[in-house]
């Protein structure tokens, strides 16, 4: 019987592993269907919702398609973070051309529907921008949009004057309802406007 040298066994193992690696690569990894990280995060933000605007009208995600949407999630009793970010949103629109502003719907969604009635929302949004739309709803409806937009919010305490801990992102959504860009708390409004202008077609 012919003796197989250990060196040949090793060579055979290396070649086998290389072939398996090539098969796995071509079959599972190197396909055009593999989404990029940007596409993944875009797909994760946004989705269907039904809410009530500050005029008392029922609106859904479909009503916002065809225009860009800049949207912030917060609550009217928020002492600092929400008013600051809503003012930044309003200021950013001020840096854009009139024809650009016309293409953007600014939206404020409450994450505190128990206190933020449509009347309170109406009073609050008017304070920031004439076009700002306030959205509220039942706790279940608000939960749905929070999940769709990956918004975290939770009551900080059980007093009547409770605060709500919440994420503070501003989302710039495309005409198709997909995320184009997110902005962090305290963003520079002029830089925000420049980014939006670059994304508007
Ligand atoms: Ni807030």
XYZ file of C-alpha atoms and ligand atoms in Angstrom:
202
model
C 0.000 0.000 0.000
C 1.251 3.436 -0.952
C 2.059 5.586 2.020
C 0.425 9.096 1.948
C 2.773 11.761 3.189
C 1.409 14.113 5.929
C 2.383 17.019 3.693
C -0.065 15.834 1.007
C -2.871 15.421 3.538
C -2.325 18.966 4.698
C -2.309 20.229 1.106
C -5.542 18.330 0.399
C -7.190 19.868 3.500
C -6.144 23.383 2.503
C -7.481 22.966 -1.040
C -10.783 21.524 0.278
C -11.261 24.419 2.674
C -10.478 26.907 -0.090
C -13.102 25.323 -2.362
C -15.713 25.403 0.443
C -14.852 29.039 1.156
C -15.301 29.968 -2.522
C -18.671 28.176 -2.672
C -19.910 29.902 0.499
C -18.644 33.280 -0.740
C -20.291 33.086 -4.156
C -23.516 31.519 -2.922
C -24.273 33.499 0.230
C -22.165 36.580 0.480
C -21.197 37.915 -2.901
C -24.694 38.503 -4.267
C -26.134 41.798 -5.443
C -29.142 41.260 -3.168
C -27.033 41.775 -0.062
C -28.274 45.112 1.349
C -25.714 47.676 2.413
C -25.678 48.954 5.982
C -27.298 52.211 4.809
C -30.118 50.340 3.105
C -30.603 48.242 6.234
C -30.995 51.248 8.517
C -33.299 52.957 6.009
C -35.550 49.928 5.901
C -35.720 49.876 9.712
C -37.171 53.384 10.138
C -40.695 54.318 9.074
C -43.896 52.456 8.303
C -47.655 52.462 8.539
C -49.548 54.511 11.153
C -52.940 56.072 11.813
C -53.091 59.109 14.078
C -55.066 62.301 14.733
C -53.632 65.674 13.726
C -53.940 68.854 15.801
C -57.033 69.839 13.792
C -58.766 66.641 14.852
C -58.489 64.921 11.455
C -57.549 61.252 11.138
C -54.352 60.866 9.120
C -52.249 57.907 8.016
C -48.705 57.473 6.659
C -50.221 57.556 3.136
C -51.280 61.195 3.625
C -47.614 62.179 3.940
C -46.328 60.382 0.825
C -45.339 62.499 -2.175
C -43.658 65.114 0.024
C -40.593 65.025 2.224
C -41.275 64.852 5.931
C -39.153 66.114 8.794
C -40.421 64.462 11.948
C -39.645 64.673 15.650
C -41.012 62.605 18.521
C -41.450 64.199 21.935
C -44.030 65.704 24.293
C -45.375 69.163 25.001
C -44.563 69.061 28.744
C -40.875 68.441 27.950
C -38.925 71.153 29.772
C -35.944 71.485 27.451
C -34.981 68.862 24.877
C -38.169 68.882 22.768
C -38.648 72.662 22.554
C -34.984 73.022 21.619
C -35.139 70.410 18.841
C -38.444 71.740 17.493
C -36.981 75.236 17.391
C -33.960 73.834 15.518
C -36.328 72.115 13.068
C -38.193 75.383 12.496
C -34.923 77.325 12.147
C -33.567 74.798 9.618
C -36.633 75.395 7.429
C -35.858 79.108 7.644
C -32.515 78.496 5.905
C -34.176 76.793 2.913
C -35.626 78.386 -0.233
C -39.415 78.800 -0.323
C -39.778 76.148 -3.063
C -37.804 73.696 -0.917
C -39.852 74.384 2.220
C -43.010 73.790 0.167
C -41.853 70.221 -0.478
C -41.329 69.410 3.215
C -43.993 68.590 5.815
C -42.748 69.287 9.339
C -44.306 66.932 11.889
C -44.265 66.597 15.678
C -45.508 63.281 17.074
C -46.271 63.072 20.788
C -45.003 60.132 22.797
C -47.254 61.267 25.682
C -50.792 60.812 24.288
C -52.366 60.746 27.769
C -51.671 64.454 28.256
C -51.108 65.672 24.688
C -54.645 66.043 23.386
C -55.241 67.514 19.915
C -56.108 70.869 21.550
C -52.836 70.996 23.463
C -50.950 69.906 20.332
C -52.629 72.683 18.297
C -51.522 75.315 20.781
C -48.003 73.883 21.000
C -47.139 73.433 17.304
C -48.295 76.981 16.455
C -45.585 78.238 18.770
C -42.812 76.822 16.541
C -43.822 76.932 12.867
C -46.970 77.758 10.889
C -46.681 74.506 8.887
C -45.841 72.196 11.802
C -48.355 69.355 12.113
C -48.950 67.873 15.559
C -49.932 64.207 15.734
C -51.475 62.374 18.679
C -53.657 59.295 19.083
C -54.564 56.478 21.415
C -51.707 54.915 23.404
C -51.916 51.913 21.031
C -51.662 54.136 17.926
C -48.679 55.957 19.424
C -47.049 52.618 20.285
C -47.382 51.571 16.642
C -45.598 54.631 15.264
C -42.957 54.479 18.015
C -42.137 50.925 16.976
C -42.080 51.850 13.274
C -39.663 54.724 13.892
C -37.629 52.911 16.567
C -38.469 55.560 19.157
C -37.888 54.777 22.812
C -39.977 56.615 25.421
C -40.878 55.822 29.025
C -42.377 57.758 31.940
C -39.611 58.771 34.327
C -41.885 58.788 37.418
C -45.501 58.355 38.542
C -46.255 61.885 39.716
C -48.954 63.964 37.929
C -46.168 66.187 36.557
C -44.199 63.218 35.248
C -41.344 63.596 32.817
C -40.831 61.216 29.905
C -37.413 59.871 28.964
C -37.170 59.616 25.213
C -34.878 59.392 22.210
C -34.329 62.728 20.478
C -33.723 62.088 16.797
C -35.149 64.173 13.986
C -35.875 62.064 10.912
C -35.866 63.384 7.352
C -38.060 61.030 5.341
C -38.258 60.738 1.561
C -41.338 61.139 -0.620
C -41.713 57.348 -0.509
C -41.778 57.276 3.297
C -38.255 55.879 3.664
C -35.609 57.426 5.887
C -33.130 59.669 4.059
C -31.252 61.131 7.009
C -31.454 61.388 10.778
C -30.280 64.306 12.878
C -29.193 64.179 16.506
C -30.351 66.343 19.407
C -28.959 69.864 19.222
C -27.954 69.727 15.553
C -26.885 72.953 13.816
C -29.970 74.181 11.891
C -27.957 75.619 9.005
C -26.076 72.333 8.506
C -29.398 70.492 8.699
C -30.864 72.750 6.007
C -27.847 72.166 3.745
C -28.181 68.395 4.144
C -31.917 68.493 3.354
C -31.364 70.748 0.337
C -28.810 68.237 -0.986
C -31.294 65.377 -0.583
C -34.259 67.144 -2.196
C -34.523 66.454 -5.924
Ni -38.402 65.964 25.226
